[in-house]
Short mmCIF file of C-alpha atoms in Angstrom, two decimals:
data_model
loop_
_atom_site.label_atom_id
_atom_site.label_comp_id
_atom_site.label_asym_id
_atom_site.label_seq_id
_atom_site.Cartn_x
_atom_site.Cartn_y
_atom_site.Cartn_z
CA MET X 17 -102.86 51.19 34.83
CA VAL X 18 -102.61 47.81 33.07
CA SER X 19 -99.13 46.34 32.67
CA PRO X 20 -97.97 42.98 31.29
CA THR X 21 -97.90 41.63 34.85
CA SER X 22 -101.20 43.13 35.99
CA PHE X 23 -103.85 41.04 37.71
CA PHE X 24 -106.57 42.66 35.58
CA GLY X 25 -107.17 44.21 32.16
CA PRO X 26 -106.82 42.91 28.60
CA LEU X 27 -103.71 40.97 27.63
CA ASP X 28 -102.66 37.83 25.79
CA PRO X 29 -102.32 35.28 28.63
CA ALA X 30 -99.89 32.81 27.03
CA PRO X 31 -97.04 35.28 26.30
CA ASP X 32 -97.74 36.87 29.71
CA ALA X 33 -97.06 33.45 31.24
CA GLY X 34 -93.73 33.12 29.43
CA TRP X 35 -94.76 31.35 26.22
CA THR X 36 -92.84 33.69 23.92
CA GLU X 37 -91.15 31.16 21.63
CA GLN X 38 -93.27 29.78 18.79
CA PRO X 39 -96.39 31.60 20.01
CA GLN X 40 -99.72 29.87 19.40
CA PRO X 41 -103.07 31.63 18.83
CA ARG X 42 -105.21 31.62 21.95
CA LYS X 43 -107.77 28.79 21.78
CA GLY X 44 -111.23 28.72 23.30
CA PHE X 45 -114.94 28.01 23.02
CA PHE X 46 -117.86 30.07 21.71
CA THR X 47 -121.13 28.50 22.90
CA ASP X 48 -124.19 29.64 20.97
CA THR X 49 -127.04 28.70 23.32
CA SER X 50 -129.66 29.72 20.73
CA VAL X 51 -129.04 26.43 18.89
CA CYS X 52 -128.44 24.16 21.91
CA ILE X 53 -130.97 21.30 21.99
CA GLY X 54 -129.95 19.89 25.39
CA CYS X 55 -128.87 16.50 24.03
CA LYS X 56 -125.97 16.30 26.52
CA ALA X 57 -123.65 14.78 23.93
CA CYS X 58 -121.01 17.22 25.19
CA GLU X 59 -121.29 15.88 28.75
CA VAL X 60 -120.96 12.30 27.58
CA ALA X 61 -118.06 13.00 25.22
CA CYS X 62 -116.20 14.92 27.95
CA LYS X 63 -116.57 12.06 30.43
CA GLU X 64 -115.61 9.46 27.86
CA TRP X 65 -112.46 11.17 26.60
CA ASN X 66 -111.19 12.50 29.94
CA ALA X 67 -112.24 9.49 32.03
CA VAL X 68 -114.30 11.71 34.33
CA PRO X 69 -116.13 9.53 36.90
CA GLU X 70 -119.87 9.07 36.89
CA ASP X 71 -121.55 11.64 39.13
CA GLY X 72 -124.99 10.15 39.60
CA LEU X 73 -128.15 10.15 37.51
CA ASP X 74 -130.43 11.44 40.22
CA LEU X 75 -133.47 13.52 39.38
CA LEU X 76 -132.86 16.88 41.05
CA GLY X 77 -136.36 18.29 40.80
CA MET X 78 -134.95 20.91 38.43
CA SER X 79 -136.71 20.07 35.20
CA TYR X 80 -134.61 17.66 33.07
CA ASP X 81 -131.31 18.78 34.63
CA ASN X 82 -129.74 15.79 36.38
CA THR X 83 -126.21 17.27 36.56
CA GLY X 84 -127.01 20.37 38.60
CA MET X 85 -123.76 22.26 38.30
CA LEU X 86 -120.14 22.08 37.26
CA GLY X 87 -117.88 20.14 39.60
CA ALA X 88 -114.94 17.80 39.91
CA ASP X 89 -116.97 15.05 38.20
CA SER X 90 -118.93 17.31 35.81
CA TRP X 91 -116.63 19.30 33.53
CA ARG X 92 -119.58 20.08 31.27
CA HIS X 93 -123.06 20.95 32.53
CA VAL X 94 -126.08 21.35 30.27
CA ALA X 95 -128.55 23.63 32.01
CA PHE X 96 -132.29 23.25 31.32
CA ILE X 97 -134.21 26.43 32.15
CA GLU X 98 -137.98 26.26 31.83
CA GLN X 99 -139.51 29.72 31.53
CA PRO X 100 -143.23 30.59 31.59
CA ARG X 101 -144.15 32.83 28.68
CA PRO X 102 -147.47 34.62 28.14
CA LEU X 103 -149.72 32.45 25.96
CA GLY X 104 -149.79 33.70 22.40
CA ARG X 105 -146.61 35.72 22.75
CA GLY X 106 -145.40 36.19 19.22
CA SER X 107 -141.73 36.44 20.05
CA ALA X 108 -139.27 36.42 17.20
CA PRO X 109 -138.49 34.37 15.23
CA PHE X 110 -142.02 32.95 15.69
CA ALA X 111 -143.80 36.30 15.23
CA GLY X 112 -147.01 35.79 13.30
CA THR X 113 -147.09 32.02 13.73
CA PRO X 114 -150.19 30.48 15.31
CA THR X 115 -150.27 29.49 18.96
CA GLY X 116 -152.28 26.65 20.44
CA PRO X 117 -154.17 26.26 23.68
CA SER X 118 -152.28 25.74 26.86
CA GLY X 119 -152.69 22.56 28.87
CA THR X 120 -152.74 24.62 32.06
CA ASP X 121 -156.54 25.00 32.12
CA VAL X 122 -157.09 21.25 31.86
CA ALA X 123 -154.58 20.58 34.62
CA ASP X 124 -156.24 23.19 36.85
CA ALA X 125 -159.65 21.55 36.33
CA VAL X 126 -158.36 18.12 37.30
CA THR X 127 -156.64 19.55 40.38
CA ALA X 128 -159.81 21.35 41.44
CA ALA X 129 -161.74 18.11 41.02
CA GLY X 130 -159.29 16.38 43.31
CA VAL X 131 -159.71 19.05 45.97
CA ASP X 132 -163.51 18.74 45.72
CA ALA X 133 -163.31 14.98 46.17
CA LEU X 134 -161.16 15.29 49.27
CA ALA X 135 -163.59 17.83 50.70
CA ASP X 136 -166.52 15.43 50.21
CA ALA X 137 -166.35 13.34 53.40
CA SER X 138 -169.01 10.95 52.12
CA ARG X 139 -166.61 9.76 49.42
CA ILE X 140 -163.64 9.19 51.68
CA GLY X 141 -163.00 5.48 51.88
CA SER X 142 -165.13 4.68 48.87
CA ALA X 143 -162.20 3.72 46.74
CA GLN X 144 -162.98 1.06 44.17
CA PRO X 145 -160.62 -1.38 42.61
CA GLY X 146 -158.65 0.49 40.01
CA GLY X 147 -159.08 4.00 41.37
CA PHE X 148 -159.33 6.37 44.32
CA PRO X 149 -162.16 8.84 44.90
CA VAL X 150 -160.01 11.70 43.65
CA VAL X 151 -159.48 9.95 40.35
CA ASP X 152 -163.21 9.10 40.12
CA ARG X 153 -164.19 12.74 40.62
CA ALA X 154 -161.60 13.91 38.10
CA ALA X 155 -162.98 11.46 35.56
CA GLU X 156 -166.49 12.80 36.19
CA ARG X 157 -165.26 16.30 35.52
CA VAL X 158 -163.70 15.21 32.25
CA ARG X 159 -166.94 13.51 31.18
CA GLU X 160 -168.92 16.63 32.15
CA ALA X 161 -166.57 18.68 30.00
CA GLY X 162 -167.45 16.61 26.96
CA GLY X 163 -165.06 13.72 27.15
CA GLN X 164 -161.38 13.09 27.38
CA GLN X 165 -159.17 15.67 25.76
CA PHE X 166 -156.39 14.51 23.50
CA LEU X 167 -153.28 16.43 24.52
CA GLY X 168 -151.37 15.61 21.37
CA MET X 169 -148.45 13.45 20.36
CA PRO X 170 -144.94 14.59 19.47
CA GLY X 171 -144.87 15.84 15.90
CA THR X 172 -142.20 16.00 13.28
CA GLU X 173 -142.54 19.72 12.51
CA LEU X 174 -140.78 22.54 14.27
CA PRO X 175 -142.82 24.11 17.11
CA GLY X 176 -145.25 26.69 15.83
CA ARG X 177 -144.78 25.84 12.17
CA SER X 178 -147.96 23.78 11.77
CA ALA X 179 -151.00 25.53 10.34
CA GLU X 180 -153.18 24.77 13.36
CA GLY X 181 -150.61 25.75 15.93
CA VAL X 182 -151.13 22.45 17.75
CA GLY X 183 -148.64 21.75 20.49
CA ARG X 184 -147.58 25.30 21.27
CA SER X 185 -147.57 26.13 24.95
CA ASP X 186 -146.83 29.03 27.21
CA VAL X 187 -143.39 27.67 28.19
CA ARG X 188 -140.05 28.13 26.51
CA TRP X 189 -136.80 26.25 27.11
CA LEU X 190 -133.37 27.78 27.48
CA MET X 191 -130.52 25.29 27.25
CA ALA X 192 -126.84 26.02 27.64
CA SER X 193 -123.71 23.91 28.00
CA ASP X 194 -121.55 25.49 30.70
CA VAL X 195 -117.82 24.90 31.15
CA CYS X 196 -114.67 26.38 32.72
CA LYS X 197 -114.13 29.86 31.30
CA HIS X 198 -110.30 29.69 31.08
CA CYS X 199 -110.12 33.32 32.24
CA THR X 200 -107.52 35.75 30.93
CA HIS X 201 -106.74 36.50 34.58
CA ALA X 202 -107.24 33.19 36.39
CA ALA X 203 -107.41 33.59 40.15
CA CYS X 204 -107.22 29.81 40.61
CA LEU X 205 -103.79 29.88 39.00
CA ASP X 206 -102.67 32.94 40.99
CA VAL X 207 -103.36 31.35 44.38
CA CYS X 208 -102.06 27.81 43.70
CA PRO X 209 -99.09 27.28 46.06
CA THR X 210 -97.68 24.20 44.30
CA GLY X 211 -97.86 25.24 40.65
CA ALA X 212 -100.35 22.47 39.95
CA LEU X 213 -102.36 24.93 37.87
CA PHE X 214 -100.52 26.34 34.89
CA ARG X 215 -101.15 28.41 31.77
CA THR X 216 -100.68 26.49 28.55
CA GLU X 217 -99.21 27.76 25.28
CA PHE X 218 -102.82 28.01 24.01
CA GLY X 219 -103.81 30.42 26.81
CA THR X 220 -105.90 27.80 28.64
CA VAL X 221 -105.62 26.80 32.32
CA VAL X 222 -104.91 23.18 33.24
CA VAL X 223 -104.60 21.30 36.56
CA GLN X 224 -101.73 18.81 36.94
CA GLU X 225 -103.33 16.17 39.12
CA ASP X 226 -99.96 14.66 40.10
CA VAL X 227 -98.83 18.01 41.58
CA CYS X 228 -102.08 19.15 43.27
CA ASN X 229 -101.93 18.80 47.06
CA GLY X 230 -105.67 19.37 47.58
CA CYS X 231 -105.33 22.63 49.55
CA GLY X 232 -108.50 23.97 47.92
CA TYR X 233 -107.34 27.60 47.56
CA CYS X 234 -108.31 27.52 43.88
CA VAL X 235 -111.86 26.44 44.72
CA SER X 236 -112.64 29.58 46.71
CA ALA X 237 -110.72 31.82 44.29
CA CYS X 238 -112.75 30.97 41.17
CA PRO X 239 -115.33 33.75 40.52
CA TYR X 240 -117.53 31.29 38.58
CA GLY X 241 -117.52 28.43 41.10
CA VAL X 242 -116.17 26.05 38.46
CA ILE X 243 -113.18 24.28 39.99
CA ASP X 244 -113.93 21.65 42.62
CA LYS X 245 -112.28 19.01 44.80
CA ARG X 246 -113.21 15.41 44.07
CA GLU X 247 -114.82 13.55 46.95
CA GLY X 248 -112.66 10.65 48.05
CA ASP X 249 -109.73 12.03 46.09
CA GLY X 250 -109.18 15.47 47.58
CA ARG X 251 -107.55 16.97 44.51
CA ALA X 252 -108.93 19.76 42.31
CA TRP X 253 -110.34 18.94 38.88
CA LYS X 254 -111.85 20.90 36.01
CA CYS X 255 -112.03 21.17 32.22
CA THR X 256 -108.65 21.15 30.46
CA LEU X 257 -110.14 22.18 27.10
CA CYS X 258 -108.82 18.74 26.06
CA TYR X 259 -105.19 19.88 26.25
CA ASP X 260 -104.01 16.56 24.85
CA ARG X 261 -106.30 16.74 21.83
CA ILE X 262 -105.61 20.36 20.87
CA GLY X 263 -101.88 19.73 21.33
CA ASP X 264 -102.17 17.23 18.49
CA GLY X 265 -104.15 19.68 16.37
CA GLY X 266 -107.51 18.12 17.24
CA THR X 267 -110.81 19.50 18.49
CA PRO X 268 -112.00 19.16 22.12
CA ALA X 269 -114.32 16.19 22.57
CA CYS X 270 -117.38 18.26 23.55
CA ALA X 271 -117.18 20.50 20.47
CA LYS X 272 -116.55 17.48 18.26
CA ALA X 273 -119.68 15.74 19.60
CA CYS X 274 -122.05 18.75 19.47
CA PRO X 275 -124.59 17.96 16.71
CA THR X 276 -125.82 21.55 16.26
CA GLU X 277 -122.44 23.32 16.52
CA SER X 278 -123.69 25.12 19.59
CA ILE X 279 -120.16 24.57 20.98
CA GLN X 280 -117.61 26.04 18.58
CA TYR X 281 -113.86 25.69 19.08
CA GLY X 282 -111.11 27.79 17.53
CA ASP X 283 -108.94 30.88 17.82
CA VAL X 284 -110.48 33.21 20.39
CA ASP X 285 -110.09 36.32 18.22
CA GLU X 286 -111.88 34.64 15.31
CA LEU X 287 -114.57 33.26 17.61
CA ARG X 288 -115.26 36.74 18.99
CA GLU X 289 -115.79 38.06 15.46
CA ARG X 290 -118.04 35.09 14.65
CA ALA X 291 -120.06 35.65 17.83
CA ALA X 292 -120.56 39.35 17.05
CA ARG X 293 -121.89 38.46 13.59
CA ARG X 294 -124.26 35.88 15.11
CA VAL X 295 -125.69 38.46 17.52
CA GLU X 296 -126.23 40.89 14.64
CA GLN X 297 -127.99 38.12 12.71
CA LEU X 298 -130.32 37.35 15.61
CA HIS X 299 -131.06 41.00 16.24
CA ALA X 300 -131.94 41.43 12.57
CA ALA X 301 -134.33 38.47 12.94
CA GLY X 302 -136.02 40.18 15.88
CA VAL X 303 -134.36 38.27 18.74
CA GLU X 304 -133.43 41.42 20.59
CA GLU X 305 -132.63 39.61 23.84
CA ALA X 306 -129.55 37.92 22.30
CA ARG X 307 -126.35 39.07 23.97
CA LEU X 308 -122.76 37.93 24.51
CA TYR X 309 -121.30 36.99 27.88
CA GLY X 310 -117.61 36.74 28.78
CA HIS X 311 -116.30 38.05 25.43
CA ASP X 312 -115.16 41.51 26.56
CA PRO X 313 -111.40 41.84 27.32
CA HIS X 314 -112.23 44.86 29.48
CA ASP X 315 -114.52 42.99 31.91
CA GLY X 316 -113.56 41.94 35.44
CA VAL X 317 -111.56 38.89 34.36
CA GLY X 318 -109.98 40.33 31.22
CA GLY X 319 -112.35 38.32 29.04
CA ASP X 320 -112.94 34.58 29.02
CA GLY X 321 -111.43 31.96 26.76
CA ALA X 322 -114.87 30.31 26.81
CA PHE X 323 -117.72 32.75 26.23
CA PHE X 324 -121.42 32.48 25.41
CA LEU X 325 -124.34 33.84 23.43
CA LEU X 326 -127.30 34.02 25.82
CA LEU X 327 -131.00 34.68 25.30
CA ASP X 328 -131.63 36.09 28.77
CA GLU X 329 -129.80 37.63 31.71
CA PRO X 330 -126.73 35.68 32.92
CA GLU X 331 -128.38 35.03 36.30
CA VAL X 332 -131.08 32.97 34.54
CA TYR X 333 -128.33 30.54 33.45
CA GLY X 334 -126.68 30.53 36.90
CA LEU X 335 -123.83 32.80 35.77
CA PRO X 336 -122.57 35.81 37.76
CA PRO X 337 -123.60 39.04 36.03
CA ASP X 338 -120.33 40.89 36.58
CA PRO X 339 -117.51 38.49 37.58
CA VAL X 340 -114.26 39.95 38.89
CA VAL X 341 -110.99 38.06 39.32
CA THR X 342 -110.65 37.60 43.06
CA THR X 343 -106.91 38.41 42.99
CA ARG X 344 -107.46 41.73 41.23
CA ASP X 345 -106.17 43.79 44.18
CA LEU X 346 -103.35 41.42 45.10
CA GLY X 347 -100.64 43.72 43.71
CA SER X 348 -101.82 46.77 45.64
CA MET X 349 -102.19 44.64 48.79
CA TRP X 350 -98.57 43.52 48.54
CA LYS X 351 -97.51 47.12 47.93
CA HIS X 352 -99.33 48.39 51.02
CA ALA X 353 -98.08 45.48 53.11
CA GLY X 354 -94.51 46.29 52.03
CA MET X 355 -94.92 49.97 52.91
CA ALA X 356 -96.32 49.03 56.32
CA ALA X 357 -93.38 46.71 56.97
CA VAL X 358 -90.87 49.40 56.01
CA GLY X 359 -92.67 51.88 58.26
CA MET X 360 -92.62 49.50 61.23
CA LEU X 361 -88.94 48.77 60.64
CA GLY X 362 -88.22 52.52 60.61
CA VAL X 363 -90.07 53.02 63.90
CA ALA X 364 -88.19 50.12 65.48
CA LEU X 365 -84.83 51.55 64.38
CA ALA X 366 -85.78 54.99 65.71
CA VAL X 367 -86.77 53.52 69.09
CA PHE X 368 -83.55 51.52 69.24
CA ALA X 369 -81.45 54.60 68.35
CA GLY X 370 -83.28 56.74 70.93
CA GLY X 371 -82.75 54.17 73.69
CA GLY X 372 -79.02 54.02 72.96
CA SER X 373 -78.56 57.80 73.33
#
């Protein structure tokens, strides 16, 4: 049964935390990934406003993603997911639009030519200035195929909208800006021994860096793997939903910088209604895979303050499919521990009384 002090179930987190005077509407994010273009303006704006340190610009071998994951130095993470799609798939909203040839066949031919050249021992060591045997054989294959193929230049039209279908490929991109979910039931807050993590009057969860002792309990308690300890610092850091900005009536930096309004900020109740209408709109347009994630107050964390519209399963975006607050059973554990202690005390008293007689 859910009560105002439960560790699970739907509730309004700010009044539950004691913010009963001058109550504020719960604030949060709705991220519509169907309009995210992967510009990373949100990442830059977050770092700039919150003075989050640089976390490296290394290529990770994961497409164009050079952030990798959320962490102490990455409070926003734009995921780039490259998905192979069957060539010519007329998925909505591009149903009926022309599709162009894939570049895969050309790449396969060049690769095969390279393998042939390596297998030809007579050509090993015959490199000429300006090229290796593999390149020579690949060039021969291109000439045999009728000359060099022009693979196209970036156009100004939307993909698939040109009459010839030039530039379409069998790959689609999913992009999504991830962030702390500001859970209704935040396990990070439950396990913090110093009170460094606290619930704000807006229902968000914030770390006080001057109180954090770096114990790391919150890191293992987060069901999303969001909160992290900063290397060389030792304290825990994460998104604050720009507590200073929203306290002055402003908009969080990431949402302010988003050029496509993929990141929308506002009252959580209103955002949930807006998200439901957006899903209906996409379904009506034929995008049946559109779904919401983290919006349901009856899920394992009581609903998130930051939730998403996704175009594929949560696992594709690196999100847990069914997150549960890790302190959900804490109340029953305390209850059973108390009963066990009372039982042991009773046995001890009985033994003591029996020995005295």
